[in-house]
């Protein structure tokens, strides 16, 4: 636990340093805020107002300390606490990304298992997943809006309740969640198929089959052995769930975290970008630790390696 805490603090500090370096050496926040036509005097005044006239070392240390303590200060573009703005945008993102993530994961695991066991299903799902992966996410969103919303009228066109909207909030997030699940399912089903193909060919399963154990009982051993790769893949998706999809939020008009991050980058709002980046890194680190704990509890092979 102590080692994980040290690694987590170092990771958050590294993320903060990278955000700082991005705004320090790749772009001038004052010039971005004022535009190309601003005079040098105006830029210097803006740099002083933004606190950029201090030494680089002092500002870097301040960024790192804020990242570790989760005190991000105020948004330079909006004048509100960066943490508050981030939490306000997190709700709309989780409203569609979390159910989409759960639905996409369940469909991918079941599809991967079916594809690994049956050749006909494998060909069909491989073709569908290739089509999803090869198609731009923008095209997928536009087609879903046109067919399911415009043509069939099953869902509202936009993905977040607007002022005076007549439908319930649930109706507005169902279509973005389905699109998220489809986009996630494409690459994930191929990953889980490879996992199950490897586990189904394990030597100990051949021994069970030779003893006459029914195939449905051997699936329990397959699922238990596949917990590690499945949980690892789920942990990799956590950061995507928190940040959300910029394409989905832009095309569905959802005021989520992805759209806020893009706006903060355009506005050169270092405090807000740092808040989102550090929070995403913290969720990723915590999720990976949780996934490792689940694998340790479920898979005795991991416990034996730790003891050894």
PDB file of C-alpha atoms in Angstrom:
ATOM      1  CA  UNK A   1       0.000   0.000   0.000  1.00  0.00           C
ATOM      2  CA  UNK A   2       2.829   2.379   0.823  1.00  0.00           C
ATOM      3  CA  UNK A   3       4.477   1.643  -2.502  1.00  0.00           C
ATOM      4  CA  UNK A   4       1.217   2.295  -4.350  1.00  0.00           C
ATOM      5  CA  UNK A   5       0.708   5.612  -2.539  1.00  0.00           C
ATOM      6  CA  UNK A   6       4.214   6.747  -3.457  1.00  0.00           C
ATOM      7  CA  UNK A   7       3.703   5.743  -7.094  1.00  0.00           C
ATOM      8  CA  UNK A   8       0.314   7.502  -7.164  1.00  0.00           C
ATOM      9  CA  UNK A   9       1.772  10.742  -5.780  1.00  0.00           C
ATOM     10  CA  UNK A  10       4.650  10.597  -8.255  1.00  0.00           C
ATOM     11  CA  UNK A  11       2.240   9.960 -11.137  1.00  0.00           C
ATOM     12  CA  UNK A  12       0.039  12.919 -10.199  1.00  0.00           C
ATOM     13  CA  UNK A  13       3.105  15.126  -9.903  1.00  0.00           C
ATOM     14  CA  UNK A  14       4.285  13.999 -13.342  1.00  0.00           C
ATOM     15  CA  UNK A  15       0.880  14.766 -14.890  1.00  0.00           C
ATOM     16  CA  UNK A  16       0.918  18.235 -13.338  1.00  0.00           C
ATOM     17  CA  UNK A  17       4.454  18.832 -14.629  1.00  0.00           C
ATOM     18  CA  UNK A  18       3.455  17.766 -18.147  1.00  0.00           C
ATOM     19  CA  UNK A  19       0.454  20.113 -18.152  1.00  0.00           C
ATOM     20  CA  UNK A  20       2.670  22.918 -16.907  1.00  0.00           C
ATOM     21  CA  UNK A  21       5.307  22.230 -19.559  1.00  0.00           C
ATOM     22  CA  UNK A  22       2.650  22.171 -22.285  1.00  0.00           C
ATOM     23  CA  UNK A  23       1.401  25.639 -21.441  1.00  0.00           C
ATOM     24  CA  UNK A  24       4.870  26.979 -20.627  1.00  0.00           C
ATOM     25  CA  UNK A  25       6.866  25.967 -23.690  1.00  0.00           C
ATOM     26  CA  UNK A  26       4.378  25.111 -26.420  1.00  0.00           C
ATOM     27  CA  UNK A  27       2.109  28.146 -26.141  1.00  0.00           C
ATOM     28  CA  UNK A  28       1.834  31.486 -24.380  1.00  0.00           C
ATOM     29  CA  UNK A  29      -1.462  31.549 -22.431  1.00  0.00           C
ATOM     30  CA  UNK A  30      -1.516  35.350 -22.480  1.00  0.00           C
ATOM     31  CA  UNK A  31      -1.107  35.455 -26.263  1.00  0.00           C
ATOM     32  CA  UNK A  32      -3.801  32.822 -26.710  1.00  0.00           C
ATOM     33  CA  UNK A  33      -6.154  34.773 -24.485  1.00  0.00           C
ATOM     34  CA  UNK A  34      -5.640  38.109 -26.222  1.00  0.00           C
ATOM     35  CA  UNK A  35      -5.248  36.922 -29.807  1.00  0.00           C
ATOM     36  CA  UNK A  36      -2.579  37.546 -32.440  1.00  0.00           C
ATOM     37  CA  UNK A  37      -3.203  41.267 -32.755  1.00  0.00           C
ATOM     38  CA  UNK A  38      -2.414  42.109 -29.123  1.00  0.00           C
ATOM     39  CA  UNK A  39       0.483  44.449 -28.413  1.00  0.00           C
ATOM     40  CA  UNK A  40       3.525  43.337 -26.384  1.00  0.00           C
ATOM     41  CA  UNK A  41       2.471  45.673 -23.569  1.00  0.00           C
ATOM     42  CA  UNK A  42      -0.968  44.081 -23.407  1.00  0.00           C
ATOM     43  CA  UNK A  43       0.577  40.646 -23.354  1.00  0.00           C
ATOM     44  CA  UNK A  44       2.880  41.550 -20.503  1.00  0.00           C
ATOM     45  CA  UNK A  45      -0.028  43.013 -18.549  1.00  0.00           C
ATOM     46  CA  UNK A  46      -2.041  39.846 -19.135  1.00  0.00           C
ATOM     47  CA  UNK A  47       0.884  37.665 -18.060  1.00  0.00           C
ATOM     48  CA  UNK A  48       1.138  39.643 -14.838  1.00  0.00           C
ATOM     49  CA  UNK A  49      -2.599  39.341 -14.237  1.00  0.00           C
ATOM     50  CA  UNK A  50      -2.408  35.572 -14.801  1.00  0.00           C
ATOM     51  CA  UNK A  51       0.593  35.215 -12.481  1.00  0.00           C
ATOM     52  CA  UNK A  52       2.925  34.195 -15.294  1.00  0.00           C
ATOM     53  CA  UNK A  53       5.550  36.811 -14.458  1.00  0.00           C
ATOM     54  CA  UNK A  54       6.909  34.719 -11.576  1.00  0.00           C
ATOM     55  CA  UNK A  55       9.833  32.354 -11.951  1.00  0.00           C
ATOM     56  CA  UNK A  56       9.349  29.048 -13.713  1.00  0.00           C
ATOM     57  CA  UNK A  57      10.495  27.028 -10.715  1.00  0.00           C
ATOM     58  CA  UNK A  58       8.043  28.718  -8.377  1.00  0.00           C
ATOM     59  CA  UNK A  59       5.087  28.142 -10.686  1.00  0.00           C
ATOM     60  CA  UNK A  60       6.100  24.543 -11.382  1.00  0.00           C
ATOM     61  CA  UNK A  61       6.322  23.769  -7.666  1.00  0.00           C
ATOM     62  CA  UNK A  62       2.924  25.375  -7.144  1.00  0.00           C
ATOM     63  CA  UNK A  63       1.388  23.262  -9.906  1.00  0.00           C
ATOM     64  CA  UNK A  64       2.821  20.051  -8.473  1.00  0.00           C
ATOM     65  CA  UNK A  65       1.703  20.811  -4.916  1.00  0.00           C
ATOM     66  CA  UNK A  66      -1.807  21.648  -6.129  1.00  0.00           C
ATOM     67  CA  UNK A  67      -1.971  18.414  -8.070  1.00  0.00           C
ATOM     68  CA  UNK A  68      -1.005  16.265  -5.082  1.00  0.00           C
ATOM     69  CA  UNK A  69      -3.378  18.113  -2.719  1.00  0.00           C
ATOM     70  CA  UNK A  70      -6.190  18.427  -5.312  1.00  0.00           C
ATOM     71  CA  UNK A  71      -6.307  22.201  -4.856  1.00  0.00           C
ATOM     72  CA  UNK A  72      -6.472  23.476  -8.416  1.00  0.00           C
ATOM     73  CA  UNK A  73      -7.287  27.126  -7.750  1.00  0.00           C
ATOM     74  CA  UNK A  74      -9.632  29.180  -9.889  1.00  0.00           C
ATOM     75  CA  UNK A  75     -10.263  28.920 -13.591  1.00  0.00           C
ATOM     76  CA  UNK A  76      -8.433  31.727 -15.334  1.00  0.00           C
ATOM     77  CA  UNK A  77     -11.085  32.021 -18.043  1.00  0.00           C
ATOM     78  CA  UNK A  78     -14.239  31.628 -15.951  1.00  0.00           C
ATOM     79  CA  UNK A  79     -13.199  32.969 -12.545  1.00  0.00           C
ATOM     80  CA  UNK A  80     -14.729  29.998 -10.689  1.00  0.00           C
ATOM     81  CA  UNK A  81     -13.001  27.178  -8.790  1.00  0.00           C
ATOM     82  CA  UNK A  82     -11.634  24.696 -11.327  1.00  0.00           C
ATOM     83  CA  UNK A  83     -12.658  21.740  -9.181  1.00  0.00           C
ATOM     84  CA  UNK A  84     -16.254  22.947  -9.023  1.00  0.00           C
ATOM     85  CA  UNK A  85     -16.445  23.384 -12.804  1.00  0.00           C
ATOM     86  CA  UNK A  86     -15.001  19.929 -13.307  1.00  0.00           C
ATOM     87  CA  UNK A  87     -17.524  18.289 -10.981  1.00  0.00           C
ATOM     88  CA  UNK A  88     -20.405  20.118 -12.660  1.00  0.00           C
ATOM     89  CA  UNK A  89     -19.368  18.725 -16.042  1.00  0.00           C
ATOM     90  CA  UNK A  90     -18.685  15.258 -14.653  1.00  0.00           C
ATOM     91  CA  UNK A  91     -22.376  14.549 -14.018  1.00  0.00           C
ATOM     92  CA  UNK A  92     -23.528  14.814 -17.664  1.00  0.00           C
ATOM     93  CA  UNK A  93     -20.546  12.741 -18.792  1.00  0.00           C
ATOM     94  CA  UNK A  94     -21.218   9.909 -16.350  1.00  0.00           C
ATOM     95  CA  UNK A  95     -24.936  10.005 -17.187  1.00  0.00           C
ATOM     96  CA  UNK A  96     -24.270   8.518 -20.632  1.00  0.00           C
ATOM     97  CA  UNK A  97     -20.715   7.116 -20.375  1.00  0.00           C
ATOM     98  CA  UNK A  98     -21.244   4.914 -17.318  1.00  0.00           C
ATOM     99  CA  UNK A  99     -24.268   2.948 -18.617  1.00  0.00           C
ATOM    100  CA  UNK A 100     -22.678   2.813 -22.069  1.00  0.00           C
ATOM    101  CA  UNK A 101     -19.489   1.454 -20.555  1.00  0.00           C
ATOM    102  CA  UNK A 102     -21.337  -1.232 -18.589  1.00  0.00           C
ATOM    103  CA  UNK A 103     -23.482  -2.227 -21.571  1.00  0.00           C
ATOM    104  CA  UNK A 104     -20.518  -2.287 -23.956  1.00  0.00           C
ATOM    105  CA  UNK A 105     -18.422  -4.367 -21.546  1.00  0.00           C
ATOM    106  CA  UNK A 106     -21.174  -6.947 -20.986  1.00  0.00           C
ATOM    107  CA  UNK A 107     -21.892  -7.243 -24.711  1.00  0.00           C
ATOM    108  CA  UNK A 108     -18.195  -7.558 -25.547  1.00  0.00           C
ATOM    109  CA  UNK A 109     -17.539 -10.260 -22.930  1.00  0.00           C
ATOM    110  CA  UNK A 110     -20.534 -12.327 -24.025  1.00  0.00           C
ATOM    111  CA  UNK A 111     -19.724 -11.782 -27.693  1.00  0.00           C
ATOM    112  CA  UNK A 112     -16.093 -12.718 -27.209  1.00  0.00           C
ATOM    113  CA  UNK A 113     -17.049 -15.931 -25.423  1.00  0.00           C
ATOM    114  CA  UNK A 114     -19.564 -16.854 -28.124  1.00  0.00           C
ATOM    115  CA  UNK A 115     -17.064 -16.095 -30.890  1.00  0.00           C
ATOM    116  CA  UNK A 116     -14.385 -18.211 -29.227  1.00  0.00           C
ATOM    117  CA  UNK A 117     -16.729 -21.205 -28.992  1.00  0.00           C
ATOM    118  CA  UNK A 118     -18.549 -21.126 -32.349  1.00  0.00           C
ATOM    119  CA  UNK A 119     -16.956 -20.523 -35.744  1.00  0.00           C
ATOM    120  CA  UNK A 120     -20.095 -19.138 -37.391  1.00  0.00           C
ATOM    121  CA  UNK A 121     -20.611 -16.607 -34.612  1.00  0.00           C
ATOM    122  CA  UNK A 122     -16.915 -15.757 -34.782  1.00  0.00           C
ATOM    123  CA  UNK A 123     -17.131 -14.811 -38.458  1.00  0.00           C
ATOM    124  CA  UNK A 124     -20.231 -12.700 -37.962  1.00  0.00           C
ATOM    125  CA  UNK A 125     -18.951 -10.814 -34.918  1.00  0.00           C
ATOM    126  CA  UNK A 126     -15.496 -10.345 -36.433  1.00  0.00           C
ATOM    127  CA  UNK A 127     -17.063  -8.731 -39.479  1.00  0.00           C
ATOM    128  CA  UNK A 128     -19.275  -6.474 -37.380  1.00  0.00           C
ATOM    129  CA  UNK A 129     -16.429  -5.430 -35.073  1.00  0.00           C
ATOM    130  CA  UNK A 130     -14.203  -4.673 -38.068  1.00  0.00           C
ATOM    131  CA  UNK A 131     -16.942  -2.481 -39.532  1.00  0.00           C
ATOM    132  CA  UNK A 132     -17.330  -0.587 -36.250  1.00  0.00           C
ATOM    133  CA  UNK A 133     -13.585  -0.092 -35.816  1.00  0.00           C
ATOM    134  CA  UNK A 134     -13.130   1.010 -39.423  1.00  0.00           C
ATOM    135  CA  UNK A 135     -15.965   3.550 -39.316  1.00  0.00           C
ATOM    136  CA  UNK A 136     -15.330   7.024 -37.947  1.00  0.00           C
ATOM    137  CA  UNK A 137     -17.059   7.721 -34.641  1.00  0.00           C
ATOM    138  CA  UNK A 138     -18.560  10.842 -36.219  1.00  0.00           C
ATOM    139  CA  UNK A 139     -20.253   8.708 -38.878  1.00  0.00           C
ATOM    140  CA  UNK A 140     -21.556   6.304 -36.227  1.00  0.00           C
ATOM    141  CA  UNK A 141     -23.072   9.144 -34.209  1.00  0.00           C
ATOM    142  CA  UNK A 142     -24.641  10.807 -37.252  1.00  0.00           C
ATOM    143  CA  UNK A 143     -26.118   7.508 -38.483  1.00  0.00           C
ATOM    144  CA  UNK A 144     -27.531   6.730 -35.039  1.00  0.00           C
ATOM    145  CA  UNK A 145     -29.124  10.158 -34.841  1.00  0.00           C
ATOM    146  CA  UNK A 146     -30.565   9.915 -38.342  1.00  0.00           C
ATOM    147  CA  UNK A 147     -31.942   6.366 -38.113  1.00  0.00           C
ATOM    148  CA  UNK A 148     -32.954   6.003 -34.472  1.00  0.00           C
ATOM    149  CA  UNK A 149     -33.941   9.606 -33.754  1.00  0.00           C
ATOM    150  CA  UNK A 150     -35.040  11.219 -37.034  1.00  0.00           C
ATOM    151  CA  UNK A 151     -36.432   8.223 -38.920  1.00  0.00           C
ATOM    152  CA  UNK A 152     -37.785   5.971 -36.186  1.00  0.00           C
ATOM    153  CA  UNK A 153     -38.356   8.613 -33.513  1.00  0.00           C
ATOM    154  CA  UNK A 154     -37.275   6.328 -30.687  1.00  0.00           C
ATOM    155  CA  UNK A 155     -35.082   8.935 -28.981  1.00  0.00           C
ATOM    156  CA  UNK A 156     -34.731  12.707 -28.880  1.00  0.00           C
ATOM    157  CA  UNK A 157     -32.136  14.029 -31.306  1.00  0.00           C
ATOM    158  CA  UNK A 158     -30.014  15.891 -28.761  1.00  0.00           C
ATOM    159  CA  UNK A 159     -28.440  14.071 -25.879  1.00  0.00           C
ATOM    160  CA  UNK A 160     -29.068  16.289 -22.889  1.00  0.00           C
ATOM    161  CA  UNK A 161     -32.214  17.926 -21.480  1.00  0.00           C
ATOM    162  CA  UNK A 162     -32.632  21.468 -22.759  1.00  0.00           C
ATOM    163  CA  UNK A 163     -34.822  24.202 -21.340  1.00  0.00           C
ATOM    164  CA  UNK A 164     -38.449  23.371 -21.993  1.00  0.00           C
ATOM    165  CA  UNK A 165     -37.730  19.835 -23.238  1.00  0.00           C
ATOM    166  CA  UNK A 166     -40.761  17.607 -22.993  1.00  0.00           C
ATOM    167  CA  UNK A 167     -39.094  14.186 -22.701  1.00  0.00           C
ATOM    168  CA  UNK A 168     -37.628  12.766 -19.520  1.00  0.00           C
ATOM    169  CA  UNK A 169     -33.873  13.114 -18.859  1.00  0.00           C
ATOM    170  CA  UNK A 170     -33.483   9.337 -19.260  1.00  0.00           C
ATOM    171  CA  UNK A 171     -34.637   9.518 -22.866  1.00  0.00           C
ATOM    172  CA  UNK A 172     -31.935  12.042 -23.697  1.00  0.00           C
ATOM    173  CA  UNK A 173     -29.041   9.890 -22.462  1.00  0.00           C
ATOM    174  CA  UNK A 174     -30.156   6.522 -23.864  1.00  0.00           C
ATOM    175  CA  UNK A 175     -29.014   7.136 -27.432  1.00  0.00           C
ATOM    176  CA  UNK A 176     -25.569   8.536 -26.450  1.00  0.00           C
ATOM    177  CA  UNK A 177     -25.142   5.546 -24.112  1.00  0.00           C
ATOM    178  CA  UNK A 178     -25.976   3.123 -26.923  1.00  0.00           C
ATOM    179  CA  UNK A 179     -23.530   4.858 -29.252  1.00  0.00           C
ATOM    180  CA  UNK A 180     -20.832   4.717 -26.556  1.00  0.00           C
ATOM    181  CA  UNK A 181     -21.501   0.994 -26.031  1.00  0.00           C
ATOM    182  CA  UNK A 182     -21.270   0.306 -29.763  1.00  0.00           C
ATOM    183  CA  UNK A 183     -18.008   2.213 -30.185  1.00  0.00           C
ATOM    184  CA  UNK A 184     -16.508   0.400 -27.189  1.00  0.00           C
ATOM    185  CA  UNK A 185     -17.845  -2.993 -28.246  1.00  0.00           C
ATOM    186  CA  UNK A 186     -15.985  -2.975 -31.570  1.00  0.00           C
ATOM    187  CA  UNK A 187     -12.413  -3.264 -30.252  1.00  0.00           C
ATOM    188  CA  UNK A 188     -13.318  -4.929 -26.945  1.00  0.00           C
ATOM    189  CA  UNK A 189     -15.049  -7.956 -28.451  1.00  0.00           C
ATOM    190  CA  UNK A 190     -11.910  -8.807 -30.423  1.00  0.00           C
ATOM    191  CA  UNK A 191      -9.819  -8.509 -27.257  1.00  0.00           C
ATOM    192  CA  UNK A 192     -12.102 -10.767 -25.222  1.00  0.00           C
ATOM    193  CA  UNK A 193     -12.332 -13.255 -28.077  1.00  0.00           C
ATOM    194  CA  UNK A 194      -8.554 -13.662 -28.014  1.00  0.00           C
ATOM    195  CA  UNK A 195      -8.649 -14.094 -24.235  1.00  0.00           C
ATOM    196  CA  UNK A 196     -11.296 -16.817 -24.365  1.00  0.00           C
ATOM    197  CA  UNK A 197      -9.630 -18.614 -27.284  1.00  0.00           C
ATOM    198  CA  UNK A 198      -6.460 -18.893 -25.212  1.00  0.00           C
ATOM    199  CA  UNK A 199      -8.269 -20.041 -22.081  1.00  0.00           C
ATOM    200  CA  UNK A 200     -10.437 -22.589 -23.920  1.00  0.00           C
ATOM    201  CA  UNK A 201      -7.275 -24.213 -25.260  1.00  0.00           C
ATOM    202  CA  UNK A 202      -5.686 -24.547 -21.810  1.00  0.00           C
ATOM    203  CA  UNK A 203      -4.313 -28.066 -21.068  1.00  0.00           C
ATOM    204  CA  UNK A 204      -6.232 -28.496 -17.804  1.00  0.00           C
ATOM    205  CA  UNK A 205      -9.515 -28.093 -19.698  1.00  0.00           C
ATOM    206  CA  UNK A 206      -8.542 -30.970 -21.977  1.00  0.00           C
ATOM    207  CA  UNK A 207      -8.111 -33.047 -18.842  1.00  0.00           C
ATOM    208  CA  UNK A 208     -11.585 -32.125 -17.619  1.00  0.00           C
ATOM    209  CA  UNK A 209     -13.117 -32.952 -20.982  1.00  0.00           C
ATOM    210  CA  UNK A 210     -11.287 -36.303 -21.021  1.00  0.00           C
ATOM    211  CA  UNK A 211     -12.890 -37.140 -17.671  1.00  0.00           C
ATOM    212  CA  UNK A 212     -16.331 -36.474 -19.152  1.00  0.00           C
ATOM    213  CA  UNK A 213     -16.980 -33.136 -17.445  1.00  0.00           C
ATOM    214  CA  UNK A 214     -19.786 -31.322 -19.321  1.00  0.00           C
ATOM    215  CA  UNK A 215     -18.754 -28.304 -21.353  1.00  0.00           C
ATOM    216  CA  UNK A 216     -20.989 -25.957 -19.372  1.00  0.00           C
ATOM    217  CA  UNK A 217     -19.064 -26.835 -16.206  1.00  0.00           C
ATOM    218  CA  UNK A 218     -15.715 -26.182 -17.859  1.00  0.00           C
ATOM    219  CA  UNK A 219     -16.930 -22.665 -18.697  1.00  0.00           C
ATOM    220  CA  UNK A 220     -16.730 -21.783 -15.014  1.00  0.00           C
ATOM    221  CA  UNK A 221     -13.016 -22.524 -15.074  1.00  0.00           C
ATOM    222  CA  UNK A 222     -12.639 -20.521 -18.295  1.00  0.00           C
ATOM    223  CA  UNK A 223     -14.411 -17.480 -16.852  1.00  0.00           C
ATOM    224  CA  UNK A 224     -12.403 -17.636 -13.651  1.00  0.00           C
ATOM    225  CA  UNK A 225      -9.125 -17.855 -15.546  1.00  0.00           C
ATOM    226  CA  UNK A 226     -10.169 -14.946 -17.795  1.00  0.00           C
ATOM    227  CA  UNK A 227     -10.947 -12.616 -14.890  1.00  0.00           C
ATOM    228  CA  UNK A 228      -7.472 -11.076 -14.983  1.00  0.00           C
ATOM    229  CA  UNK A 229      -7.503  -9.917 -18.627  1.00  0.00           C
ATOM    230  CA  UNK A 230     -11.157  -8.862 -18.370  1.00  0.00           C
ATOM    231  CA  UNK A 231     -10.612  -6.772 -15.253  1.00  0.00           C
ATOM    232  CA  UNK A 232      -7.439  -5.274 -16.736  1.00  0.00           C
ATOM    233  CA  UNK A 233      -9.376  -4.180 -19.823  1.00  0.00           C
ATOM    234  CA  UNK A 234     -12.134  -2.740 -17.656  1.00  0.00           C
ATOM    235  CA  UNK A 235      -9.548  -0.768 -15.681  1.00  0.00           C
ATOM    236  CA  UNK A 236      -8.129   0.673 -18.891  1.00  0.00           C
ATOM    237  CA  UNK A 237     -11.584   1.997 -19.799  1.00  0.00           C
ATOM    238  CA  UNK A 238     -12.095   3.925 -16.548  1.00  0.00           C
ATOM    239  CA  UNK A 239     -10.233   7.015 -17.719  1.00  0.00           C
ATOM    240  CA  UNK A 240     -12.352   7.121 -20.886  1.00  0.00           C
ATOM    241  CA  UNK A 241     -15.528   6.947 -18.820  1.00  0.00           C
ATOM    242  CA  UNK A 242     -14.470   9.915 -16.688  1.00  0.00           C
ATOM    243  CA  UNK A 243     -13.390  12.172 -19.537  1.00  0.00           C
ATOM    244  CA  UNK A 244     -16.132  11.044 -21.914  1.00  0.00           C
ATOM    245  CA  UNK A 245     -16.211  11.382 -25.687  1.00  0.00           C
ATOM    246  CA  UNK A 246     -15.677  14.767 -27.294  1.00  0.00           C
ATOM    247  CA  UNK A 247     -17.450  13.609 -30.465  1.00  0.00           C
ATOM    248  CA  UNK A 248     -20.534  12.374 -28.613  1.00  0.00           C
ATOM    249  CA  UNK A 249     -20.757  15.458 -26.430  1.00  0.00           C
ATOM    250  CA  UNK A 250     -20.334  17.851 -29.331  1.00  0.00           C
ATOM    251  CA  UNK A 251     -22.844  16.174 -31.647  1.00  0.00           C
ATOM    252  CA  UNK A 252     -25.400  15.511 -28.903  1.00  0.00           C
ATOM    253  CA  UNK A 253     -24.904  18.906 -27.225  1.00  0.00           C
ATOM    254  CA  UNK A 254     -23.959  17.362 -23.870  1.00  0.00           C
ATOM    255  CA  UNK A 255     -22.186  19.779 -21.448  1.00  0.00           C
ATOM    256  CA  UNK A 256     -19.776  17.106 -20.255  1.00  0.00           C
ATOM    257  CA  UNK A 257     -16.159  16.878 -19.216  1.00  0.00           C
ATOM    258  CA  UNK A 258     -14.806  16.188 -22.695  1.00  0.00           C
ATOM    259  CA  UNK A 259     -16.373  19.334 -24.118  1.00  0.00           C
ATOM    260  CA  UNK A 260     -15.147  21.312 -21.101  1.00  0.00           C
ATOM    261  CA  UNK A 261     -11.589  20.056 -21.615  1.00  0.00           C
ATOM    262  CA  UNK A 262     -11.572  21.121 -25.269  1.00  0.00           C
ATOM    263  CA  UNK A 263     -12.918  24.559 -24.330  1.00  0.00           C
ATOM    264  CA  UNK A 264     -10.303  24.919 -21.579  1.00  0.00           C
ATOM    265  CA  UNK A 265      -7.512  24.098 -24.033  1.00  0.00           C
ATOM    266  CA  UNK A 266      -8.790  26.687 -26.515  1.00  0.00           C
ATOM    267  CA  UNK A 267      -8.974  29.253 -23.717  1.00  0.00           C
ATOM    268  CA  UNK A 268      -5.496  28.360 -22.399  1.00  0.00           C
ATOM    269  CA  UNK A 269      -7.043  27.728 -18.985  1.00  0.00           C
ATOM    270  CA  UNK A 270      -4.158  25.890 -17.318  1.00  0.00           C
ATOM    271  CA  UNK A 271      -5.925  25.486 -13.974  1.00  0.00           C
ATOM    272  CA  UNK A 272      -8.951  23.798 -15.515  1.00  0.00           C
ATOM    273  CA  UNK A 273      -6.867  21.575 -17.805  1.00  0.00           C
ATOM    274  CA  UNK A 274      -4.742  20.534 -14.853  1.00  0.00           C
ATOM    275  CA  UNK A 275      -7.819  19.759 -12.749  1.00  0.00           C
ATOM    276  CA  UNK A 276      -9.260  17.474 -15.424  1.00  0.00           C
ATOM    277  CA  UNK A 277      -5.921  15.814 -16.216  1.00  0.00           C
ATOM    278  CA  UNK A 278      -5.024  15.155 -12.583  1.00  0.00           C
ATOM    279  CA  UNK A 279      -8.514  13.923 -11.707  1.00  0.00           C
ATOM    280  CA  UNK A 280      -8.424  11.541 -14.675  1.00  0.00           C
ATOM    281  CA  UNK A 281      -5.016  10.249 -13.600  1.00  0.00           C
ATOM    282  CA  UNK A 282      -6.250   9.774 -10.020  1.00  0.00           C
ATOM    283  CA  UNK A 283      -9.292   7.807 -11.176  1.00  0.00           C
ATOM    284  CA  UNK A 284      -7.094   5.667 -13.424  1.00  0.00           C
ATOM    285  CA  UNK A 285      -4.646   4.899 -10.615  1.00  0.00           C
ATOM    286  CA  UNK A 286      -7.432   4.109  -8.151  1.00  0.00           C
ATOM    287  CA  UNK A 287      -9.212   1.957 -10.726  1.00  0.00           C
ATOM    288  CA  UNK A 288      -6.080  -0.029 -11.496  1.00  0.00           C
ATOM    289  CA  UNK A 289      -5.483  -0.624  -7.787  1.00  0.00           C
ATOM    290  CA  UNK A 290      -9.089  -1.814  -7.388  1.00  0.00           C
ATOM    291  CA  UNK A 291      -8.774  -4.101 -10.408  1.00  0.00           C
ATOM    292  CA  UNK A 292      -5.554  -5.584  -9.044  1.00  0.00           C
ATOM    293  CA  UNK A 293      -7.345  -6.282  -5.767  1.00  0.00           C
ATOM    294  CA  UNK A 294     -10.203  -8.039  -7.555  1.00  0.00           C
ATOM    295  CA  UNK A 295      -7.793 -10.218  -9.524  1.00  0.00           C
ATOM    296  CA  UNK A 296      -5.859 -11.043  -6.351  1.00  0.00           C
ATOM    297  CA  UNK A 297      -9.051 -12.194  -4.633  1.00  0.00           C
ATOM    298  CA  UNK A 298     -10.417 -14.212  -7.561  1.00  0.00           C
ATOM    299  CA  UNK A 299      -7.283 -15.746  -9.086  1.00  0.00           C
ATOM    300  CA  UNK A 300      -5.279 -17.962  -6.688  1.00  0.00           C
ATOM    301  CA  UNK A 301      -2.364 -17.992  -9.140  1.00  0.00           C
ATOM    302  CA  UNK A 302      -1.729 -14.300  -8.428  1.00  0.00           C
ATOM    303  CA  UNK A 303      -1.766 -14.929  -4.662  1.00  0.00           C
ATOM    304  CA  UNK A 304       0.742 -17.747  -5.029  1.00  0.00           C
ATOM    305  CA  UNK A 305       3.079 -15.522  -7.029  1.00  0.00           C
ATOM    306  CA  UNK A 306       2.831 -12.814  -4.381  1.00  0.00           C
ATOM    307  CA  UNK A 307       3.637 -15.291  -1.619  1.00  0.00           C
ATOM    308  CA  UNK A 308       6.499 -16.736  -3.649  1.00  0.00           C
TER     309      UNK A 308
END
